[in-house]
Amino acid sequence: MEEQIQRYLFNPTVGKIAAILIGIAIIWSIIKVFQRNFFSKIKNPDNRYRTKKFSNFIGYFLTILLITIVFNEKLGNLTVALGVAGAGIAFALQEVIASFAGWLAILFGNFYNTGDRVQLGVIKGDVMDIGVLRTTIMAIGQWVDGDLYNGRIVLIANSFVFKEPVFNYSGDFPFLWDEIKLPIQ
């Protein structure tokens, strides 16, 4: 019985798991002490929220880093599996990845900005918000004559900028041309 207990206690895997549990406890204790003492000094609720999110992100990152360091010799065998899983995830999330790339193209390529009147495919309207995955547009026209808002809010994937032409009616010129038809009898 004593030999079994000694084999269990001196097992390298048990020691690694104990090191991970102790390390995680230390990391999260430091994060919580930091949050408790430092956050009371931040007056702005938005900054307090962002700081809390960032400190939680740091805690998760350090936890993953600890696990990676402890099990580094066993992770060598997982590289092929992780590569195949990464390829599968990239294939499954190709629209999300394309939308993120579209967001970067919109921001750095100056396709359009918030407040611009644009036409993306058949949707025409004013840009309300440019998110990481979608652009929000207040639609105009269609069943309403003229360039009046029709009451629809349209969410368009940012990957759309790679698939269709983007018409920006207010990008470089501050006025929109329009016409009034006067029928003469």
JSON list of C-alpha atoms in Angstrom, two decimals:
[
{"chain": "A", "resi": 1, "resn": "MET", "atom": "CA", "xyz": [0.00, 0.00, 0.00]},
{"chain": "A", "resi": 2, "resn": "GLU", "atom": "CA", "xyz": [2.81, 2.39, 0.88]},
{"chain": "A", "resi": 3, "resn": "GLU", "atom": "CA", "xyz": [4.54, 1.63, -2.42]},
{"chain": "A", "resi": 4, "resn": "GLN", "atom": "CA", "xyz": [1.39, 2.52, -4.33]},
{"chain": "A", "resi": 5, "resn": "ILE", "atom": "CA", "xyz": [1.08, 5.83, -2.48]},
{"chain": "A", "resi": 6, "resn": "GLN", "atom": "CA", "xyz": [4.75, 6.64, -3.13]},
{"chain": "A", "resi": 7, "resn": "ARG", "atom": "CA", "xyz": [4.40, 5.73, -6.84]},
{"chain": "A", "resi": 8, "resn": "TYR", "atom": "CA", "xyz": [1.34, 7.94, -7.02]},
{"chain": "A", "resi": 9, "resn": "LEU", "atom": "CA", "xyz": [2.95, 10.87, -5.20]},
{"chain": "A", "resi": 10, "resn": "PHE", "atom": "CA", "xyz": [6.18, 10.72, -7.18]},
{"chain": "A", "resi": 11, "resn": "ASN", "atom": "CA", "xyz": [4.47, 10.22, -10.53]},
{"chain": "A", "resi": 12, "resn": "PRO", "atom": "CA", "xyz": [5.66, 13.00, -12.93]},
{"chain": "A", "resi": 13, "resn": "THR", "atom": "CA", "xyz": [2.15, 13.59, -14.26]},
{"chain": "A", "resi": 14, "resn": "VAL", "atom": "CA", "xyz": [0.74, 14.14, -10.78]},
{"chain": "A", "resi": 15, "resn": "GLY", "atom": "CA", "xyz": [3.56, 16.58, -10.05]},
{"chain": "A", "resi": 16, "resn": "LYS", "atom": "CA", "xyz": [2.81, 18.49, -13.25]},
{"chain": "A", "resi": 17, "resn": "ILE", "atom": "CA", "xyz": [-0.90, 18.66, -12.49]},
{"chain": "A", "resi": 18, "resn": "ALA", "atom": "CA", "xyz": [-0.13, 19.88, -8.97]},
{"chain": "A", "resi": 19, "resn": "ALA", "atom": "CA", "xyz": [2.24, 22.52, -10.40]},
{"chain": "A", "resi": 20, "resn": "ILE", "atom": "CA", "xyz": [-0.47, 23.66, -12.79]},
{"chain": "A", "resi": 21, "resn": "LEU", "atom": "CA", "xyz": [-3.11, 23.88, -10.05]},
{"chain": "A", "resi": 22, "resn": "ILE", "atom": "CA", "xyz": [-0.78, 25.81, -7.75]},
{"chain": "A", "resi": 23, "resn": "GLY", "atom": "CA", "xyz": [0.28, 28.09, -10.62]},
{"chain": "A", "resi": 24, "resn": "ILE", "atom": "CA", "xyz": [-3.32, 28.78, -11.62]},
{"chain": "A", "resi": 25, "resn": "ALA", "atom": "CA", "xyz": [-4.23, 29.57, -8.01]},
{"chain": "A", "resi": 26, "resn": "ILE", "atom": "CA", "xyz": [-1.30, 32.01, -7.76]},
{"chain": "A", "resi": 27, "resn": "ILE", "atom": "CA", "xyz": [-2.08, 33.69, -11.11]},
{"chain": "A", "resi": 28, "resn": "TRP", "atom": "CA", "xyz": [-5.76, 34.23, -10.36]},
{"chain": "A", "resi": 29, "resn": "SER", "atom": "CA", "xyz": [-5.07, 35.34, -6.76]},
{"chain": "A", "resi": 30, "resn": "ILE", "atom": "CA", "xyz": [-2.75, 38.04, -8.08]},
{"chain": "A", "resi": 31, "resn": "ILE", "atom": "CA", "xyz": [-5.33, 39.07, -10.71]},
{"chain": "A", "resi": 32, "resn": "LYS", "atom": "CA", "xyz": [-8.12, 39.28, -8.11]},
{"chain": "A", "resi": 33, "resn": "VAL", "atom": "CA", "xyz": [-5.96, 41.24, -5.64]},
{"chain": "A", "resi": 34, "resn": "PHE", "atom": "CA", "xyz": [-5.00, 43.61, -8.46]},
{"chain": "A", "resi": 35, "resn": "GLN", "atom": "CA", "xyz": [-8.66, 44.03, -9.46]},
{"chain": "A", "resi": 36, "resn": "ARG", "atom": "CA", "xyz": [-9.80, 44.59, -5.88]},
{"chain": "A", "resi": 37, "resn": "ASN", "atom": "CA", "xyz": [-7.13, 47.19, -5.04]},
{"chain": "A", "resi": 38, "resn": "PHE", "atom": "CA", "xyz": [-6.66, 48.97, -8.34]},
{"chain": "A", "resi": 39, "resn": "PHE", "atom": "CA", "xyz": [-10.21, 49.13, -9.69]},
{"chain": "A", "resi": 40, "resn": "SER", "atom": "CA", "xyz": [-11.53, 51.22, -6.81]},
{"chain": "A", "resi": 41, "resn": "LYS", "atom": "CA", "xyz": [-9.25, 54.04, -7.99]},
{"chain": "A", "resi": 42, "resn": "ILE", "atom": "CA", "xyz": [-10.70, 54.10, -11.53]},
{"chain": "A", "resi": 43, "resn": "LYS", "atom": "CA", "xyz": [-13.63, 56.51, -11.61]},
{"chain": "A", "resi": 44, "resn": "ASN", "atom": "CA", "xyz": [-14.83, 56.08, -15.21]},
{"chain": "A", "resi": 45, "resn": "PRO", "atom": "CA", "xyz": [-17.06, 52.96, -15.50]},
{"chain": "A", "resi": 46, "resn": "ASP", "atom": "CA", "xyz": [-16.02, 52.35, -19.13]},
{"chain": "A", "resi": 47, "resn": "ASN", "atom": "CA", "xyz": [-12.33, 52.38, -18.25]},
{"chain": "A", "resi": 48, "resn": "ARG", "atom": "CA", "xyz": [-13.00, 50.15, -15.23]},
{"chain": "A", "resi": 49, "resn": "TYR", "atom": "CA", "xyz": [-14.86, 47.65, -17.44]},
{"chain": "A", "resi": 50, "resn": "ARG", "atom": "CA", "xyz": [-12.09, 47.64, -20.08]},
{"chain": "A", "resi": 51, "resn": "THR", "atom": "CA", "xyz": [-9.38, 47.25, -17.43]},
{"chain": "A", "resi": 52, "resn": "LYS", "atom": "CA", "xyz": [-11.24, 44.33, -15.86]},
{"chain": "A", "resi": 53, "resn": "LYS", "atom": "CA", "xyz": [-11.66, 42.64, -19.25]},
{"chain": "A", "resi": 54, "resn": "PHE", "atom": "CA", "xyz": [-7.97, 43.20, -20.04]},
{"chain": "A", "resi": 55, "resn": "SER", "atom": "CA", "xyz": [-6.82, 41.82, -16.68]},
{"chain": "A", "resi": 56, "resn": "ASN", "atom": "CA", "xyz": [-9.03, 38.74, -17.17]},
{"chain": "A", "resi": 57, "resn": "PHE", "atom": "CA", "xyz": [-7.51, 38.29, -20.63]},
{"chain": "A", "resi": 58, "resn": "ILE", "atom": "CA", "xyz": [-4.02, 38.49, -19.11]},
{"chain": "A", "resi": 59, "resn": "GLY", "atom": "CA", "xyz": [-5.04, 35.83, -16.55]},
{"chain": "A", "resi": 60, "resn": "TYR", "atom": "CA", "xyz": [-6.29, 33.48, -19.28]},
{"chain": "A", "resi": 61, "resn": "PHE", "atom": "CA", "xyz": [-3.14, 34.08, -21.33]},
{"chain": "A", "resi": 62, "resn": "LEU", "atom": "CA", "xyz": [-0.87, 33.34, -18.36]},
{"chain": "A", "resi": 63, "resn": "THR", "atom": "CA", "xyz": [-2.87, 30.19, -17.54]},
{"chain": "A", "resi": 64, "resn": "ILE", "atom": "CA", "xyz": [-2.49, 28.88, -21.09]},
{"chain": "A", "resi": 65, "resn": "LEU", "atom": "CA", "xyz": [1.19, 29.82, -21.06]},
{"chain": "A", "resi": 66, "resn": "LEU", "atom": "CA", "xyz": [1.70, 27.92, -17.79]},
{"chain": "A", "resi": 67, "resn": "ILE", "atom": "CA", "xyz": [0.01, 24.78, -19.14]},
{"chain": "A", "resi": 68, "resn": "THR", "atom": "CA", "xyz": [2.08, 25.02, -22.33]},
{"chain": "A", "resi": 69, "resn": "ILE", "atom": "CA", "xyz": [5.33, 25.35, -20.39]},
{"chain": "A", "resi": 70, "resn": "VAL", "atom": "CA", "xyz": [4.55, 22.46, -18.04]},
{"chain": "A", "resi": 71, "resn": "PHE", "atom": "CA", "xyz": [3.46, 20.06, -20.80]},
{"chain": "A", "resi": 72, "resn": "ASN", "atom": "CA", "xyz": [5.85, 21.28, -23.52]},
{"chain": "A", "resi": 73, "resn": "GLU", "atom": "CA", "xyz": [7.44, 17.88, -24.26]},
{"chain": "A", "resi": 74, "resn": "LYS", "atom": "CA", "xyz": [4.03, 16.25, -24.71]},
{"chain": "A", "resi": 75, "resn": "LEU", "atom": "CA", "xyz": [2.77, 18.98, -27.04]},
{"chain": "A", "resi": 76, "resn": "GLY", "atom": "CA", "xyz": [5.21, 18.00, -29.79]},
{"chain": "A", "resi": 77, "resn": "ASN", "atom": "CA", "xyz": [3.03, 15.04, -30.71]},
{"chain": "A", "resi": 78, "resn": "LEU", "atom": "CA", "xyz": [-0.03, 17.26, -30.99]},
{"chain": "A", "resi": 79, "resn": "THR", "atom": "CA", "xyz": [1.28, 19.55, -33.74]},
{"chain": "A", "resi": 80, "resn": "VAL", "atom": "CA", "xyz": [-0.21, 17.49, -36.57]},
{"chain": "A", "resi": 81, "resn": "ALA", "atom": "CA", "xyz": [-3.56, 17.24, -34.80]},
{"chain": "A", "resi": 82, "resn": "LEU", "atom": "CA", "xyz": [-3.55, 20.97, -34.07]},
{"chain": "A", "resi": 83, "resn": "GLY", "atom": "CA", "xyz": [-2.67, 21.69, -37.72]},
{"chain": "A", "resi": 84, "resn": "VAL", "atom": "CA", "xyz": [-5.55, 19.59, -39.00]},
{"chain": "A", "resi": 85, "resn": "ALA", "atom": "CA", "xyz": [-7.92, 21.10, -36.43]},
{"chain": "A", "resi": 86, "resn": "GLY", "atom": "CA", "xyz": [-6.74, 24.61, -37.41]},
{"chain": "A", "resi": 87, "resn": "ALA", "atom": "CA", "xyz": [-7.41, 23.89, -41.08]},
{"chain": "A", "resi": 88, "resn": "GLY", "atom": "CA", "xyz": [-10.89, 22.59, -40.24]},
{"chain": "A", "resi": 89, "resn": "ILE", "atom": "CA", "xyz": [-11.66, 25.62, -38.10]},
{"chain": "A", "resi": 90, "resn": "ALA", "atom": "CA", "xyz": [-10.40, 27.97, -40.82]},
{"chain": "A", "resi": 91, "resn": "PHE", "atom": "CA", "xyz": [-12.62, 26.23, -43.38]},
{"chain": "A", "resi": 92, "resn": "ALA", "atom": "CA", "xyz": [-15.65, 26.36, -41.07]},
{"chain": "A", "resi": 93, "resn": "LEU", "atom": "CA", "xyz": [-15.07, 30.02, -40.19]},
{"chain": "A", "resi": 94, "resn": "GLN", "atom": "CA", "xyz": [-14.09, 31.24, -43.65]},
{"chain": "A", "resi": 95, "resn": "GLU", "atom": "CA", "xyz": [-16.94, 33.78, -43.79]},
{"chain": "A", "resi": 96, "resn": "VAL", "atom": "CA", "xyz": [-16.01, 35.14, -40.36]},
{"chain": "A", "resi": 97, "resn": "ILE", "atom": "CA", "xyz": [-12.35, 35.40, -41.39]},
{"chain": "A", "resi": 98, "resn": "ALA", "atom": "CA", "xyz": [-13.34, 37.10, -44.68]},
{"chain": "A", "resi": 99, "resn": "SER", "atom": "CA", "xyz": [-15.55, 39.54, -42.75]},
{"chain": "A", "resi": 100, "resn": "PHE", "atom": "CA", "xyz": [-12.69, 40.40, -40.41]},
{"chain": "A", "resi": 101, "resn": "ALA", "atom": "CA", "xyz": [-10.42, 40.94, -43.43]},
{"chain": "A", "resi": 102, "resn": "GLY", "atom": "CA", "xyz": [-13.18, 43.10, -44.97]},
{"chain": "A", "resi": 103, "resn": "TRP", "atom": "CA", "xyz": [-13.31, 45.17, -41.77]},
{"chain": "A", "resi": 104, "resn": "LEU", "atom": "CA", "xyz": [-9.56, 45.77, -42.02]},
{"chain": "A", "resi": 105, "resn": "ALA", "atom": "CA", "xyz": [-9.96, 46.69, -45.70]},
{"chain": "A", "resi": 106, "resn": "ILE", "atom": "CA", "xyz": [-12.78, 49.13, -44.86]},
{"chain": "A", "resi": 107, "resn": "LEU", "atom": "CA", "xyz": [-10.78, 50.79, -42.10]},
{"chain": "A", "resi": 108, "resn": "PHE", "atom": "CA", "xyz": [-7.43, 51.04, -43.86]},
{"chain": "A", "resi": 109, "resn": "GLY", "atom": "CA", "xyz": [-8.69, 51.32, -47.45]},
{"chain": "A", "resi": 110, "resn": "ASN", "atom": "CA", "xyz": [-11.16, 54.16, -46.75]},
{"chain": "A", "resi": 111, "resn": "PHE", "atom": "CA", "xyz": [-14.01, 52.45, -48.59]},
{"chain": "A", "resi": 112, "resn": "TYR", "atom": "CA", "xyz": [-16.51, 54.34, -46.45]},
{"chain": "A", "resi": 113, "resn": "ASN", "atom": "CA", "xyz": [-16.90, 55.86, -42.99]},
{"chain": "A", "resi": 114, "resn": "THR", "atom": "CA", "xyz": [-19.76, 56.19, -40.54]},
{"chain": "A", "resi": 115, "resn": "GLY", "atom": "CA", "xyz": [-22.29, 58.68, -41.92]},
{"chain": "A", "resi": 116, "resn": "ASP", "atom": "CA", "xyz": [-21.48, 58.10, -45.59]},
{"chain": "A", "resi": 117, "resn": "ARG", "atom": "CA", "xyz": [-24.19, 57.24, -48.08]},
{"chain": "A", "resi": 118, "resn": "VAL", "atom": "CA", "xyz": [-23.23, 54.00, -49.78]},
{"chain": "A", "resi": 119, "resn": "GLN", "atom": "CA", "xyz": [-24.63, 51.33, -52.04]},
{"chain": "A", "resi": 120, "resn": "LEU", "atom": "CA", "xyz": [-23.51, 47.76, -51.39]},
{"chain": "A", "resi": 121, "resn": "GLY", "atom": "CA", "xyz": [-25.06, 45.55, -54.05]},
{"chain": "A", "resi": 122, "resn": "VAL", "atom": "CA", "xyz": [-28.76, 46.43, -54.12]},
{"chain": "A", "resi": 123, "resn": "ILE", "atom": "CA", "xyz": [-28.78, 47.96, -50.62]},
{"chain": "A", "resi": 124, "resn": "LYS", "atom": "CA", "xyz": [-28.46, 51.74, -50.54]},
{"chain": "A", "resi": 125, "resn": "GLY", "atom": "CA", "xyz": [-28.37, 53.79, -47.36]},
{"chain": "A", "resi": 126, "resn": "ASP", "atom": "CA", "xyz": [-26.40, 55.65, -44.72]},
{"chain": "A", "resi": 127, "resn": "VAL", "atom": "CA", "xyz": [-23.70, 53.83, -42.73]},
{"chain": "A", "resi": 128, "resn": "MET", "atom": "CA", "xyz": [-24.65, 53.81, -39.04]},
{"chain": "A", "resi": 129, "resn": "ASP", "atom": "CA", "xyz": [-21.91, 51.58, -37.65]},
{"chain": "A", "resi": 130, "resn": "ILE", "atom": "CA", "xyz": [-18.89, 49.64, -38.89]},
{"chain": "A", "resi": 131, "resn": "GLY", "atom": "CA", "xyz": [-18.39, 46.58, -36.70]},
{"chain": "A", "resi": 132, "resn": "VAL", "atom": "CA", "xyz": [-15.73, 43.91, -36.82]},
{"chain": "A", "resi": 133, "resn": "LEU", "atom": "CA", "xyz": [-17.98, 41.48, -38.72]},
{"chain": "A", "resi": 134, "resn": "ARG", "atom": "CA", "xyz": [-20.87, 43.61, -40.04]},
{"chain": "A", "resi": 135, "resn": "THR", "atom": "CA", "xyz": [-21.71, 47.07, -41.28]},
{"chain": "A", "resi": 136, "resn": "THR", "atom": "CA", "xyz": [-25.04, 48.52, -40.15]},
{"chain": "A", "resi": 137, "resn": "ILE", "atom": "CA", "xyz": [-26.89, 50.58, -42.77]},
{"chain": "A", "resi": 138, "resn": "MET", "atom": "CA", "xyz": [-30.09, 52.64, -42.52]},
{"chain": "A", "resi": 139, "resn": "ALA", "atom": "CA", "xyz": [-31.69, 51.70, -45.84]},
{"chain": "A", "resi": 140, "resn": "ILE", "atom": "CA", "xyz": [-33.23, 54.23, -48.23]},
{"chain": "A", "resi": 141, "resn": "GLY", "atom": "CA", "xyz": [-35.39, 53.95, -51.34]},
{"chain": "A", "resi": 142, "resn": "GLN", "atom": "CA", "xyz": [-36.84, 50.69, -52.66]},
{"chain": "A", "resi": 143, "resn": "TRP", "atom": "CA", "xyz": [-40.58, 50.89, -51.88]},
{"chain": "A", "resi": 144, "resn": "VAL", "atom": "CA", "xyz": [-40.28, 54.54, -50.78]},
{"chain": "A", "resi": 145, "resn": "ASP", "atom": "CA", "xyz": [-39.88, 57.06, -53.61]},
{"chain": "A", "resi": 146, "resn": "GLY", "atom": "CA", "xyz": [-36.83, 59.28, -53.56]},
{"chain": "A", "resi": 147, "resn": "ASP", "atom": "CA", "xyz": [-33.97, 58.99, -51.14]},
{"chain": "A", "resi": 148, "resn": "LEU", "atom": "CA", "xyz": [-36.08, 58.72, -48.00]},
{"chain": "A", "resi": 149, "resn": "TYR", "atom": "CA", "xyz": [-35.45, 56.23, -45.22]},
{"chain": "A", "resi": 150, "resn": "ASN", "atom": "CA", "xyz": [-37.69, 53.21, -45.54]},
{"chain": "A", "resi": 151, "resn": "GLY", "atom": "CA", "xyz": [-37.35, 52.24, -41.85]},
{"chain": "A", "resi": 152, "resn": "ARG", "atom": "CA", "xyz": [-35.17, 49.18, -42.37]},
{"chain": "A", "resi": 153, "resn": "ILE", "atom": "CA", "xyz": [-31.84, 48.64, -40.66]},
{"chain": "A", "resi": 154, "resn": "VAL", "atom": "CA", "xyz": [-29.66, 46.28, -42.70]},
{"chain": "A", "resi": 155, "resn": "LEU", "atom": "CA", "xyz": [-26.65, 44.36, -41.39]},
{"chain": "A", "resi": 156, "resn": "ILE", "atom": "CA", "xyz": [-24.22, 43.49, -44.17]},
{"chain": "A", "resi": 157, "resn": "ALA", "atom": "CA", "xyz": [-21.20, 41.23, -43.72]},
{"chain": "A", "resi": 158, "resn": "ASN", "atom": "CA", "xyz": [-17.94, 43.12, -44.21]},
{"chain": "A", "resi": 159, "resn": "SER", "atom": "CA", "xyz": [-16.75, 40.40, -46.59]},
{"chain": "A", "resi": 160, "resn": "PHE", "atom": "CA", "xyz": [-19.15, 42.02, -49.07]},
{"chain": "A", "resi": 161, "resn": "VAL", "atom": "CA", "xyz": [-16.49, 44.56, -50.08]},
{"chain": "A", "resi": 162, "resn": "PHE", "atom": "CA", "xyz": [-14.52, 41.76, -51.76]},
{"chain": "A", "resi": 163, "resn": "LYS", "atom": "CA", "xyz": [-17.50, 40.37, -53.68]},
{"chain": "A", "resi": 164, "resn": "GLU", "atom": "CA", "xyz": [-19.40, 43.38, -55.05]},
{"chain": "A", "resi": 165, "resn": "PRO", "atom": "CA", "xyz": [-18.57, 46.96, -55.99]},
{"chain": "A", "resi": 166, "resn": "VAL", "atom": "CA", "xyz": [-18.93, 49.56, -53.25]},
{"chain": "A", "resi": 167, "resn": "PHE", "atom": "CA", "xyz": [-20.50, 52.86, -54.28]},
{"chain": "A", "resi": 168, "resn": "ASN", "atom": "CA", "xyz": [-19.75, 55.71, -51.86]},
{"chain": "A", "resi": 169, "resn": "TYR", "atom": "CA", "xyz": [-21.94, 58.69, -52.70]},
{"chain": "A", "resi": 170, "resn": "SER", "atom": "CA", "xyz": [-20.45, 61.01, -50.09]},
{"chain": "A", "resi": 171, "resn": "GLY", "atom": "CA", "xyz": [-16.81, 59.98, -49.90]},
{"chain": "A", "resi": 172, "resn": "ASP", "atom": "CA", "xyz": [-14.93, 62.79, -51.69]},
{"chain": "A", "resi": 173, "resn": "PHE", "atom": "CA", "xyz": [-17.76, 65.09, -52.69]},
{"chain": "A", "resi": 174, "resn": "PRO", "atom": "CA", "xyz": [-19.92, 66.66, -49.97]},
{"chain": "A", "resi": 175, "resn": "PHE", "atom": "CA", "xyz": [-23.09, 66.82, -52.09]},
{"chain": "A", "resi": 176, "resn": "LEU", "atom": "CA", "xyz": [-25.41, 64.18, -53.52]},
{"chain": "A", "resi": 177, "resn": "TRP", "atom": "CA", "xyz": [-26.75, 64.73, -57.00]},
{"chain": "A", "resi": 178, "resn": "ASP", "atom": "CA", "xyz": [-30.42, 64.10, -57.41]},
{"chain": "A", "resi": 179, "resn": "GLU", "atom": "CA", "xyz": [-33.03, 64.98, -60.01]},
{"chain": "A", "resi": 180, "resn": "ILE", "atom": "CA", "xyz": [-36.57, 66.19, -60.04]},
{"chain": "A", "resi": 181, "resn": "LYS", "atom": "CA", "xyz": [-38.71, 65.12, -62.99]},
{"chain": "A", "resi": 182, "resn": "LEU", "atom": "CA", "xyz": [-41.22, 67.71, -64.17]},
{"chain": "A", "resi": 183, "resn": "PRO", "atom": "CA", "xyz": [-43.66, 66.30, -66.68]},
{"chain": "A", "resi": 184, "resn": "ILE", "atom": "CA", "xyz": [-44.64, 68.93, -69.24]},
{"chain": "A", "resi": 185, "resn": "GLN", "atom": "CA", "xyz": [-47.89, 68.33, -71.14]}
]
